[in-house]
Coordinates of N, CA and C and ligand atoms in Angstrom, one line a residue:
F1 N 0.8 -1.2 0.0 CA 0.0 0.0 0.0 C 0.9 1.2 0.0
G2 N 0.6 2.2 -0.9 CA 1.1 3.5 -0.8 C 2.5 3.7 -1.4
R3 N 3.0 2.7 -2.2 CA 4.3 3.0 -2.9 C 4.1 4.1 -3.9
N4 N 2.9 4.3 -4.4 CA 2.6 5.4 -5.3 C 1.5 6.2 -4.6
I5 N 1.8 7.5 -4.4 CA 0.8 8.3 -3.7 C 0.4 9.6 -4.5
L6 N -0.9 9.8 -4.6 CA -1.4 11.0 -5.2 C -1.9 11.9 -4.1
V7 N -1.4 13.2 -4.0 CA -1.8 14.1 -2.9 C -2.6 15.2 -3.5
F8 N -3.8 15.5 -3.0 CA -4.6 16.6 -3.5 C -4.8 17.6 -2.4
D9 N -4.7 18.9 -2.7 CA -5.1 19.9 -1.7 C -6.7 19.8 -1.6
E10 N -7.3 19.9 -2.7 CA -8.7 19.8 -2.8 C -9.1 19.0 -4.0
T11 N -10.0 18.0 -3.8 CA -10.5 17.3 -5.0 C -12.0 16.9 -4.7
D12 N -12.7 16.4 -5.7 CA -14.1 16.0 -5.5 C -14.2 14.9 -4.5
S13 N -13.5 13.8 -4.8 CA -13.5 12.6 -3.9 C -12.3 11.8 -4.3
T14 N -11.5 11.4 -3.3 CA -10.3 10.6 -3.6 C -10.7 9.3 -4.3
T15 N -11.9 8.8 -4.0 CA -12.4 7.5 -4.6 C -12.7 7.8 -6.1
I16 N -13.4 8.9 -6.4 CA -13.6 9.2 -7.8 C -12.3 9.4 -8.6
R17 N -11.3 10.0 -7.9 CA -10.0 10.2 -8.6 C -9.5 8.8 -9.1
L18 N -9.5 7.8 -8.2 CA -9.0 6.5 -8.5 C -9.9 5.7 -9.4
L19 N -11.2 5.9 -9.3 CA -12.1 5.2 -10.3 C -11.8 5.7 -11.7
E20 N -11.5 7.0 -11.8 CA -11.3 7.5 -13.2 C -9.9 7.4 -13.7
A21 N -8.9 7.1 -12.8 CA -7.6 7.1 -13.3 C -7.1 5.7 -13.5
D22 N -6.0 5.6 -14.3 CA -5.4 4.3 -14.5 C -4.1 4.2 -13.7
T23 N -4.2 3.7 -12.5 CA -3.0 3.8 -11.6 C -2.7 2.4 -11.2
P24 N -1.4 2.1 -10.9 CA -1.0 0.8 -10.4 C -1.8 0.4 -9.1
Y25 N -1.9 -0.9 -8.9 CA -2.6 -1.4 -7.7 C -1.9 -0.9 -6.5
Y26 N -2.7 -0.6 -5.5 CA -2.2 -0.1 -4.2 C -1.8 1.3 -4.2
T27 N -2.1 2.0 -5.3 CA -1.9 3.5 -5.3 C -2.9 4.1 -4.2
V28 N -2.3 5.1 -3.5 CA -3.1 5.8 -2.5 C -3.4 7.2 -3.0
A29 N -4.6 7.6 -2.9 CA -5.0 9.1 -3.2 C -5.4 9.7 -1.8
V30 N -4.8 10.8 -1.5 CA -5.1 11.4 -0.2 C -5.5 12.9 -0.4
A31 N -6.4 13.4 0.3 CA -6.8 14.8 0.0 C -7.0 15.6 1.4
E32 N -6.6 16.9 1.3 CA -6.8 17.7 2.5 C -8.3 18.0 2.6
S33 N -9.0 18.2 1.5 CA -10.4 18.3 1.6 C -11.1 17.8 0.3
Q34 N -12.3 17.4 0.5 CA -13.1 16.8 -0.7 C -14.3 17.7 -0.8
T35 N -14.7 18.0 -2.1 CA -15.9 18.8 -2.3 C -17.1 17.9 -2.5
A36 N -16.9 16.7 -2.8 CA -18.0 15.8 -3.0 C -17.7 14.4 -2.4
G37 N -17.3 14.4 -1.1 CA -17.0 13.2 -0.4 C -18.2 12.3 -0.4
R38 N -17.9 11.0 -0.6 CA -19.1 10.1 -0.7 C -19.1 9.1 0.5
G39 N -20.3 9.0 1.1 CA -20.5 8.1 2.2 C -21.3 6.9 1.8
R40 N -21.6 6.0 2.7 CA -22.4 4.8 2.5 C -23.9 5.2 2.0
S41 N -24.5 4.3 1.3 CA -25.9 4.5 0.9 C -26.2 5.8 0.2
G42 N -25.2 6.3 -0.6 CA -25.4 7.5 -1.4 C -25.4 8.8 -0.5
R43 N -25.0 8.7 0.7 CA -24.9 9.9 1.6 C -23.6 10.6 1.2
K44 N -23.6 11.9 1.7 CA -22.3 12.6 1.4 C -21.4 12.4 2.7
W45 N -20.1 12.6 2.5 CA -19.2 12.5 3.6 C -18.6 13.8 3.9
I46 N -18.9 14.4 5.0 CA -18.5 15.7 5.4 C -17.2 15.6 6.1
S47 N -16.2 16.4 5.7 CA -15.0 16.4 6.6 C -14.4 17.8 6.5
E48 N -14.0 18.4 7.6 CA -13.5 19.7 7.6 C -12.1 19.7 7.0
S49 N -11.7 20.7 6.3 CA -10.4 20.8 5.6 C -9.3 20.8 6.6
G50 N -8.3 20.0 6.4 CA -7.0 20.1 7.1 C -7.0 19.3 8.4
V51 N -8.1 18.8 8.9 CA -8.1 18.2 10.3 C -8.5 16.7 10.2
N52 N -8.9 16.2 9.0 CA -9.3 14.8 9.0 C -8.4 14.1 8.0
L53 N -8.6 12.8 8.0 CA -7.9 11.9 7.1 C -8.9 11.4 6.0
C54 N -8.6 11.7 4.8 CA -9.5 11.1 3.7 C -8.6 10.5 2.7
F55 N -8.7 9.2 2.5 CA -7.9 8.6 1.4 C -8.5 7.4 0.8
S56 N -8.1 7.0 -0.3 CA -8.6 5.9 -1.0 C -7.4 5.1 -1.6
V57 N -7.7 3.8 -1.8 CA -6.6 2.9 -2.3 C -7.2 2.0 -3.5
N58 N -6.5 1.9 -4.5 CA -6.9 1.1 -5.7 C -6.4 -0.3 -5.5
L59 N -7.4 -1.2 -5.3 CA -7.0 -2.6 -4.9 C -7.2 -3.5 -6.2
P60 N -6.4 -4.7 -6.2 CA -6.6 -5.6 -7.3 C -8.0 -6.2 -7.3
P61 N -8.5 -6.7 -8.4 CA -9.9 -7.3 -8.4 C -10.0 -8.5 -7.4
M62 N -11.2 -8.7 -7.0 CA -11.5 -9.9 -6.1 C -12.9 -10.4 -6.4
K63 N -13.1 -11.7 -6.0 CA -14.5 -12.3 -6.2 C -15.5 -11.5 -5.4
I64 N -16.7 -11.4 -5.9 CA -17.7 -10.6 -5.2 C -18.0 -11.1 -3.8
E65 N -17.9 -12.4 -3.6 CA -18.3 -13.0 -2.3 C -17.2 -12.7 -1.3
H66 N -16.0 -12.2 -1.7 CA -14.9 -11.8 -0.8 C -15.0 -10.4 -0.3
L67 N -15.9 -9.6 -1.1 CA -15.9 -8.2 -0.8 C -16.4 -7.9 0.6
L68 N -17.5 -8.5 1.1 CA -18.0 -8.2 2.4 C -17.0 -8.6 3.5
P69 N -16.5 -9.9 3.5 CA -15.5 -10.3 4.5 C -14.3 -9.3 4.5
F70 N -13.8 -9.0 3.3 CA -12.6 -8.1 3.2 C -12.9 -6.7 3.8
N71 N -14.1 -6.2 3.4 CA -14.6 -5.0 3.9 C -14.6 -4.9 5.5
I72 N -15.1 -6.0 6.1 CA -15.1 -6.1 7.5 C -13.7 -6.2 8.1
A73 N -12.9 -7.0 7.5 CA -11.5 -7.2 8.0 C -10.7 -5.9 7.8
V74 N -11.0 -5.1 6.8 CA -10.3 -3.8 6.8 C -10.6 -3.0 8.0
G75 N -11.9 -3.1 8.5 CA -12.3 -2.4 9.7 C -11.4 -2.9 10.9
F76 N -11.1 -4.2 11.0 CA -10.3 -4.7 12.1 C -8.9 -4.0 12.0
A77 N -8.3 -3.9 10.8 CA -7.0 -3.4 10.7 C -7.0 -1.9 11.1
V78 N -8.0 -1.2 10.7 CA -8.1 0.3 11.0 C -8.3 0.4 12.5
C79 N -9.1 -0.4 13.1 CA -9.3 -0.3 14.6 C -8.0 -0.6 15.3
D80 N -7.3 -1.6 14.8 CA -6.0 -1.9 15.5 C -5.1 -0.7 15.6
V81 N -5.0 0.1 14.5 CA -4.2 1.2 14.5 C -4.7 2.3 15.4
L82 N -6.1 2.6 15.3 CA -6.6 3.7 16.0 C -6.7 3.4 17.5
R83 N -6.7 2.1 17.9 CA -6.8 1.7 19.3 C -5.6 2.2 20.1
S84 N -4.5 2.6 19.4 CA -3.4 3.2 20.2 C -3.8 4.6 20.7
T85 N -4.9 5.1 20.2 CA -5.3 6.4 20.7 C -6.6 6.3 21.5
A86 N -7.6 5.7 21.0 CA -8.9 5.7 21.7 C -9.5 4.3 21.5
D87 N -10.6 4.1 22.3 CA -11.3 2.8 22.2 C -12.2 2.8 21.0
V88 N -11.7 2.3 19.9 CA -12.5 2.3 18.6 C -13.1 1.0 18.4
K89 N -14.4 1.0 18.0 CA -15.1 -0.3 17.7 C -15.8 -0.2 16.4
L90 N -16.4 -1.3 16.0 CA -17.1 -1.3 14.7 C -18.6 -1.5 14.8
K91 N -19.3 -0.7 14.0 CA -20.7 -1.0 13.9 C -20.9 -1.6 12.5
W92 N -21.6 -2.8 12.5 CA -21.6 -3.6 11.2 C -22.1 -2.8 10.0
P93 N -21.5 -2.9 8.9 CA -20.3 -3.8 8.7 C -19.0 -3.1 9.1
N94 N -18.8 -1.8 8.8 CA -17.5 -1.3 9.1 C -17.5 0.2 9.5
D95 N -18.5 0.7 10.2 CA -18.5 2.1 10.7 C -17.5 2.1 11.9
L96 N -16.7 3.1 11.9 CA -15.7 3.2 13.0 C -16.4 4.1 14.1
M97 N -16.5 3.5 15.3 CA -17.3 4.1 16.4 C -16.4 4.4 17.6
A98 N -16.6 5.5 18.3 CA -15.9 5.8 19.5 C -16.8 6.6 20.4
G99 N -16.9 6.2 21.7 CA -17.8 6.9 22.6 C -19.3 6.9 22.1
G100 N -19.7 5.8 21.4 CA -21.0 5.7 20.9 C -21.3 6.6 19.7
K101 N -20.3 7.3 19.2 CA -20.6 8.2 18.0 C -19.7 7.7 16.9
K102 N -20.0 8.3 15.7 CA -19.2 7.8 14.5 C -17.9 8.6 14.3
L103 N -16.8 7.9 14.3 CA -15.5 8.5 14.2 C -15.0 8.5 12.8
G104 N -15.5 7.5 12.0 CA -15.0 7.4 10.6 C -15.8 6.4 9.9
G105 N -15.5 6.2 8.6 CA -16.2 5.2 7.8 C -15.3 4.6 6.8
I106 N -15.7 3.5 6.3 CA -15.0 2.8 5.2 C -16.0 2.5 4.1
L107 N -15.6 2.7 2.9 CA -16.5 2.5 1.8 C -15.8 1.9 0.6
F108 N -16.2 0.8 0.2 CA -15.7 0.1 -1.0 C -16.6 0.5 -2.2
E109 N -16.0 1.0 -3.3 CA -16.8 1.2 -4.5 C -16.2 0.3 -5.6
T110 N -17.0 -0.4 -6.3 CA -16.5 -1.3 -7.3 C -17.2 -1.2 -8.6
S111 N -16.5 -1.6 -9.7 CA -17.2 -1.8 -10.9 C -17.0 -3.3 -11.2
L112 N -18.1 -4.0 -11.8 CA -18.1 -5.4 -11.9 C -17.9 -5.9 -13.3
S113 N -17.3 -7.0 -13.5 CA -17.2 -7.7 -14.8 C -17.5 -9.2 -14.5
G114 N -18.8 -9.6 -14.7 CA -19.2 -10.9 -14.3 C -19.2 -11.1 -12.8
S115 N -18.6 -12.1 -12.3 CA -18.6 -12.3 -10.8 C -17.3 -11.9 -10.2
V116 N -16.5 -11.2 -11.0 CA -15.3 -10.6 -10.5 C -15.3 -9.1 -10.6
T117 N -14.7 -8.5 -9.6 CA -14.7 -7.0 -9.6 C -13.7 -6.5 -10.6
E118 N -14.0 -5.4 -11.3 CA -13.0 -4.9 -12.3 C -12.2 -3.9 -11.5
K119 N -12.8 -3.0 -10.8 CA -12.1 -2.0 -10.0 C -12.6 -2.1 -8.6
V120 N -11.7 -2.1 -7.6 CA -12.1 -2.0 -6.2 C -11.4 -0.9 -5.6
I121 N -12.1 0.1 -5.2 CA -11.5 1.3 -4.6 C -12.0 1.3 -3.1
L122 N -11.0 1.2 -2.2 CA -11.3 1.3 -0.8 C -11.1 2.7 -0.4
G123 N -12.2 3.3 0.3 CA -12.1 4.7 0.8 C -12.2 4.7 2.3
I124 N -11.4 5.5 2.9 CA -11.4 5.5 4.4 C -11.4 7.0 4.8
G125 N -12.4 7.4 5.7 CA -12.4 8.7 6.2 C -12.4 8.7 7.7
I126 N -11.5 9.4 8.3 CA -11.4 9.4 9.8 C -11.3 10.8 10.3
N127 N -12.2 11.1 11.3 CA -12.2 12.4 11.9 C -11.1 12.4 12.9
V128 N -10.0 13.1 12.6 CA -8.8 13.1 13.5 C -8.9 14.2 14.5
N129 N -8.6 15.5 14.0 CA -8.5 16.6 14.9 C -9.7 17.5 14.8
M130 N -10.8 17.0 14.3 CA -12.0 17.8 14.0 C -12.7 18.2 15.4
T131 N -13.0 19.6 15.5 CA -13.7 20.0 16.7 C -15.0 20.7 16.4
D132 N -15.1 21.3 15.1 CA -16.3 22.0 14.7 C -17.1 21.1 13.8
F133 N -18.2 20.6 14.3 CA -19.0 19.7 13.5 C -20.2 20.4 12.9
P134 N -20.5 20.2 11.7 CA -21.7 20.9 11.1 C -23.0 20.4 11.9
A135 N -24.0 21.2 12.0 CA -25.2 20.9 12.8 C -25.8 19.5 12.5
E136 N -25.8 19.1 11.2 CA -26.5 17.9 10.9 C -25.8 16.6 11.4
I137 N -24.5 16.7 11.8 CA -23.8 15.5 12.3 C -23.3 15.7 13.7
K138 N -23.6 16.9 14.3 CA -23.0 17.3 15.6 C -23.3 16.2 16.7
D139 N -24.5 15.7 16.7 CA -24.9 14.7 17.7 C -24.5 13.3 17.5
I140 N -24.1 13.0 16.2 CA -23.8 11.6 15.9 C -22.3 11.4 15.6
A141 N -21.5 12.5 15.4 CA -20.1 12.3 15.0 C -19.1 12.7 16.1
T142 N -18.0 12.1 16.0 CA -16.9 12.5 17.0 C -15.6 12.4 16.2
S143 N -14.5 12.8 16.9 CA -13.1 12.7 16.4 C -12.2 12.2 17.4
L144 N -11.0 11.8 17.0 CA -10.0 11.3 18.0 C -9.8 12.4 19.0
R145 N -9.7 13.7 18.5 CA -9.4 14.8 19.4 C -10.5 15.0 20.4
E146 N -11.8 14.8 20.0 CA -12.9 15.0 20.9 C -12.9 13.9 21.9
E147 N -12.5 12.7 21.6 CA -12.5 11.6 22.5 C -11.4 11.6 23.5
T148 N -10.2 12.2 23.1 CA -9.0 12.1 24.0 C -8.5 13.5 24.4
G149 N -8.9 14.5 23.8 CA -8.4 15.9 24.1 C -7.0 16.1 23.5
L150 N -6.5 15.2 22.7 CA -5.2 15.3 22.1 C -5.3 15.5 20.6
S151 N -4.2 16.1 20.0 CA -4.1 16.2 18.5 C -3.2 15.1 18.0
Y152 N -3.5 14.7 16.8 CA -2.7 13.6 16.2 C -2.1 14.0 14.9
S153 N -1.0 13.4 14.5 CA -0.4 13.7 13.2 C -1.1 12.8 12.2
R154 N -1.7 13.4 11.2 CA -2.4 12.6 10.2 C -1.4 11.9 9.3
E155 N -0.2 12.4 9.1 CA 0.8 11.8 8.3 C 1.2 10.5 9.0
E156 N 1.4 10.5 10.3 CA 1.8 9.3 11.1 C 0.7 8.3 11.1
L157 N -0.5 8.7 11.2 CA -1.6 7.8 11.2 C -1.7 7.1 9.9
L158 N -1.6 7.9 8.8 CA -1.7 7.3 7.4 C -0.6 6.3 7.2
A159 N 0.7 6.6 7.7 CA 1.8 5.7 7.5 C 1.5 4.4 8.3
E160 N 1.0 4.5 9.5 CA 0.7 3.3 10.3 C -0.4 2.5 9.7
L161 N -1.4 3.2 9.1 CA -2.5 2.5 8.5 C -2.0 1.7 7.2
M162 N -1.1 2.3 6.5 CA -0.6 1.6 5.3 C 0.1 0.4 5.7
N163 N 1.0 0.5 6.7 CA 1.7 -0.7 7.2 C 0.8 -1.8 7.6
R164 N -0.2 -1.4 8.4 CA -1.1 -2.4 9.0 C -1.9 -3.1 7.9
L165 N -2.4 -2.2 6.9 CA -3.2 -2.8 5.8 C -2.4 -3.7 5.0
D166 N -1.1 -3.4 4.8 CA -0.2 -4.3 4.0 C -0.2 -5.7 4.7
A167 N 0.1 -5.7 6.0 CA 0.3 -7.0 6.7 C -1.1 -7.7 6.8
F168 N -2.1 -6.9 7.0 CA -3.4 -7.6 7.1 C -3.9 -8.2 5.8
S169 N -3.7 -7.5 4.6 CA -4.2 -8.0 3.4 C -3.5 -9.3 3.0
E170 N -2.2 -9.4 3.4 CA -1.5 -10.6 3.2 C -2.1 -11.8 4.0
A171 N -2.4 -11.5 5.3 CA -3.0 -12.5 6.1 C -4.4 -12.9 5.6
F172 N -5.1 -11.9 5.1 CA -6.5 -12.2 4.6 C -6.4 -13.1 3.4
L173 N -5.5 -12.8 2.5 CA -5.4 -13.6 1.3 C -5.0 -15.0 1.5
K174 N -4.2 -15.2 2.6 CA -3.7 -16.5 3.0 C -4.9 -17.3 3.7
G175 N -6.0 -16.6 4.0 CA -7.1 -17.2 4.7 C -6.9 -17.3 6.2
S176 N -6.0 -16.5 6.7 CA -5.7 -16.7 8.1 C -6.5 -15.8 9.0
I177 N -7.5 -15.0 8.5 CA -8.3 -14.2 9.4 C -9.7 -14.8 9.4
N178 N -10.1 -15.2 10.6 CA -11.4 -15.8 10.8 C -12.3 -14.6 11.3
I179 N -13.0 -14.0 10.3 CA -13.8 -12.8 10.7 C -14.9 -13.1 11.7
G180 N -15.5 -14.3 11.7 CA -16.5 -14.6 12.6 C -16.1 -14.5 14.0
S181 N -14.9 -15.1 14.3 CA -14.4 -15.1 15.7 C -13.8 -13.7 16.1
E182 N -13.1 -13.1 15.1 CA -12.4 -11.8 15.4 C -13.4 -10.7 15.7
W183 N -14.6 -10.8 15.0 CA -15.6 -9.8 15.1 C -15.9 -9.5 16.6
K184 N -15.9 -10.5 17.4 CA -16.3 -10.3 18.8 C -15.4 -9.4 19.5
K185 N -14.1 -9.2 19.0 CA -13.2 -8.3 19.7 C -13.5 -6.9 19.2
Y186 N -14.2 -6.7 18.1 CA -14.3 -5.4 17.6 C -15.7 -4.8 17.6
S187 N -16.7 -5.6 17.8 CA -18.1 -5.1 17.6 C -18.5 -4.1 18.7
A188 N -19.1 -3.0 18.3 CA -19.6 -2.1 19.3 C -21.0 -2.5 19.9
S189 N -21.6 -3.6 19.3 CA -22.9 -3.9 19.7 C -23.1 -5.4 20.0
L190 N -22.0 -6.2 20.2 CA -22.2 -7.6 20.5 C -23.0 -7.8 21.7
D191 N -24.0 -8.7 21.6 CA -25.0 -9.0 22.7 C -25.7 -7.8 23.3
K192 N -25.8 -6.7 22.5 CA -26.6 -5.6 22.9 C -27.8 -5.5 21.9
K193 N -28.7 -4.7 22.4 CA -29.9 -4.5 21.6 C -29.6 -3.5 20.4
I194 N -30.1 -3.9 19.2 CA -30.0 -3.0 18.1 C -31.3 -2.8 17.5
A195 N -31.6 -1.6 17.0 CA -32.9 -1.4 16.2 C -32.6 -1.4 14.8
V196 N -33.1 -2.4 14.0 CA -32.8 -2.5 12.6 C -33.9 -1.8 11.8
H197 N -33.5 -1.0 10.9 CA -34.5 -0.2 10.0 C -34.4 -0.8 8.6
K198 N -35.5 -1.3 8.2 CA -35.5 -1.8 6.8 C -36.8 -1.4 6.2
N199 N -36.8 -0.7 5.0 CA -38.0 -0.2 4.3 C -38.9 0.5 5.3
G200 N -38.3 1.3 6.1 CA -39.1 2.2 7.0 C -39.7 1.4 8.3
V201 N -39.4 0.1 8.4 CA -39.9 -0.7 9.5 C -38.7 -0.9 10.5
K202 N -39.0 -0.6 11.8 CA -38.0 -0.8 12.8 C -38.2 -2.1 13.6
T203 N -37.2 -3.0 13.7 CA -37.3 -4.2 14.5 C -36.2 -4.2 15.5
V204 N -36.5 -4.7 16.7 CA -35.4 -4.7 17.7 C -34.8 -6.1 17.8
F205 N -33.5 -6.3 17.7 CA -32.8 -7.5 17.8 C -31.7 -7.4 18.8
T206 N -31.1 -8.6 19.2 CA -29.9 -8.6 19.9 C -28.8 -9.1 19.0
E207 N -27.7 -8.3 18.9 CA -26.6 -8.7 18.0 C -25.8 -9.9 18.5
R208 N -25.7 -10.9 17.7 CA -25.0 -12.2 18.2 C -23.7 -12.5 17.4
G209 N -23.2 -11.5 16.6 CA -22.0 -11.8 15.8 C -22.2 -11.7 14.3
I210 N -21.2 -12.3 13.6 CA -21.4 -12.3 12.1 C -21.0 -13.7 11.7
T211 N -21.5 -14.1 10.5 CA -21.2 -15.4 9.9 C -19.9 -15.3 9.2
P212 N -19.3 -16.4 8.7 CA -18.0 -16.3 8.0 C -18.1 -15.5 6.7
S213 N -19.4 -15.4 6.2 CA -19.5 -14.6 4.9 C -19.7 -13.1 5.3
G214 N -19.8 -12.8 6.6 CA -19.9 -11.4 7.0 C -21.3 -10.9 7.3
F215 N -22.3 -11.8 7.2 CA -23.6 -11.3 7.5 C -23.8 -11.2 9.0
L216 N -24.7 -10.2 9.4 CA -24.9 -9.9 10.8 C -25.9 -11.0 11.4
I217 N -25.6 -11.6 12.5 CA -26.5 -12.5 13.1 C -27.3 -11.8 14.2
A218 N -28.6 -11.7 14.0 CA -29.5 -11.0 14.9 C -30.5 -11.9 15.5
E219 N -30.7 -11.8 16.8 CA -31.7 -12.6 17.4 C -32.9 -11.8 17.8
D220 N -34.1 -12.2 17.4 CA -35.3 -11.4 17.7 C -35.8 -11.7 19.2
E221 N -36.9 -11.0 19.5 CA -37.3 -11.1 20.9 C -37.8 -12.5 21.3
K222 N -38.1 -13.3 20.3 CA -38.6 -14.7 20.5 C -37.4 -15.7 20.5
G223 N -36.2 -15.2 20.3 CA -35.1 -16.1 20.2 C -34.8 -16.6 18.8
L224 N -35.5 -16.2 17.8 CA -35.3 -16.6 16.4 C -34.1 -15.9 15.8
I225 N -33.3 -16.6 15.1 CA -32.1 -16.0 14.5 C -32.3 -15.6 13.1
T226 N -31.9 -14.4 12.7 CA -32.0 -13.9 11.3 C -30.6 -13.4 10.9
E227 N -30.3 -13.7 9.7 CA -29.1 -13.1 9.1 C -29.4 -11.9 8.4
I228 N -28.7 -10.8 8.7 CA -29.0 -9.6 8.0 C -27.9 -9.4 6.9
V229 N -28.4 -9.3 5.7 CA -27.6 -9.4 4.5 C -27.4 -8.0 3.8
T230 N -28.6 -7.4 3.5 CA -28.6 -6.4 2.5 C -27.9 -5.1 3.0
G231 N -27.4 -4.4 2.0 CA -26.6 -3.2 2.3 C -27.5 -2.0 2.8
D232 N -28.8 -2.1 2.5 CA -29.7 -1.0 2.9 C -30.3 -1.1 4.3
V233 N -29.7 -1.9 5.1 CA -30.2 -2.1 6.5 C -29.4 -1.1 7.3
G234 N -30.0 -0.3 8.1 CA -29.3 0.5 9.1 C -29.7 0.1 10.5
Y235 N -28.8 0.3 11.4 CA -29.3 0.1 12.8 C -28.8 1.1 13.8
D236 N -29.6 1.2 14.9 CA -29.1 2.1 16.0 C -29.0 1.2 17.2
F237 N -28.3 1.8 18.1 CA -28.2 1.1 19.4 C -29.5 1.5 20.1
S238 N -30.3 0.5 20.6 CA -31.6 0.9 21.1 C -31.6 0.8 22.6
Ligands
LIG301 C1 -19.4 6.0 5.5 O1 -20.4 6.6 5.1 O2 -19.3 5.5 6.6 C2 -18.1 5.8 4.6 C3 -17.4 7.1 4.5 C4 -16.2 7.0 3.6 C5 -15.5 8.3 3.4 C6 -14.2 8.2 2.6 S1 -13.3 9.7 2.7 C7 -12.2 9.1 1.5 C8 -13.0 8.4 0.4 N1 -13.5 9.3 -0.5 C9 -14.8 9.4 -0.5 O3 -15.5 10.2 -1.3 N2 -15.4 8.6 0.4 C10 -14.3 7.9 1.1

């Protein structure tokens, strides 16, 4: 990761830059600020200029069924690095959470060719030294600085993340990461009540972990187990 780095003062989105460019695998694009940062489910990703980390990586193609497990395992690697600063956990599949609020996010964007991905762009956004949050995210977002009262070097964090992601993707490709058992160390909601929203309907479950394919295991009030699969499911801690 990161042998080839593109640095932008301002760009639309580091993910769009890599989707549109022809760059070697593991090229990293990093920006001080993004004018059209993209979040999950078509939402925008807001990040204040100069205090956050926004970067994307151009990954080699992979089978579609590996995308979700890989996605989740990237969350483990990012948590491992951030845990030297604050107690960072994951909200399924890979929201970075601290103090019950969102600290950052991970978003894979792909283009497909049959059952194999053509382009896989991994995008990571982390609120590092952010202290002024726009009104719409004020109650749900946090930063490393908000959690610890300390400022962090974004360059050092980026370098540590690149090293960790290198080691981790090698382990993932060798099949030596068991996401089902590892998840228990990282989940922000294991054995806790979660309110799942799907098509405007809210259902309360207890989170019981994830399957080897990365699906969320949810137990309803009668003890019945459901696997939550689709990307358009959101949940709150209830
Ligand atoms: C989420 O909604 O949780 C995922 C947010 C991902 C944001 C990052 S910032 C770098 C990269 N460029 C984008 O436009 N989005 C991702």
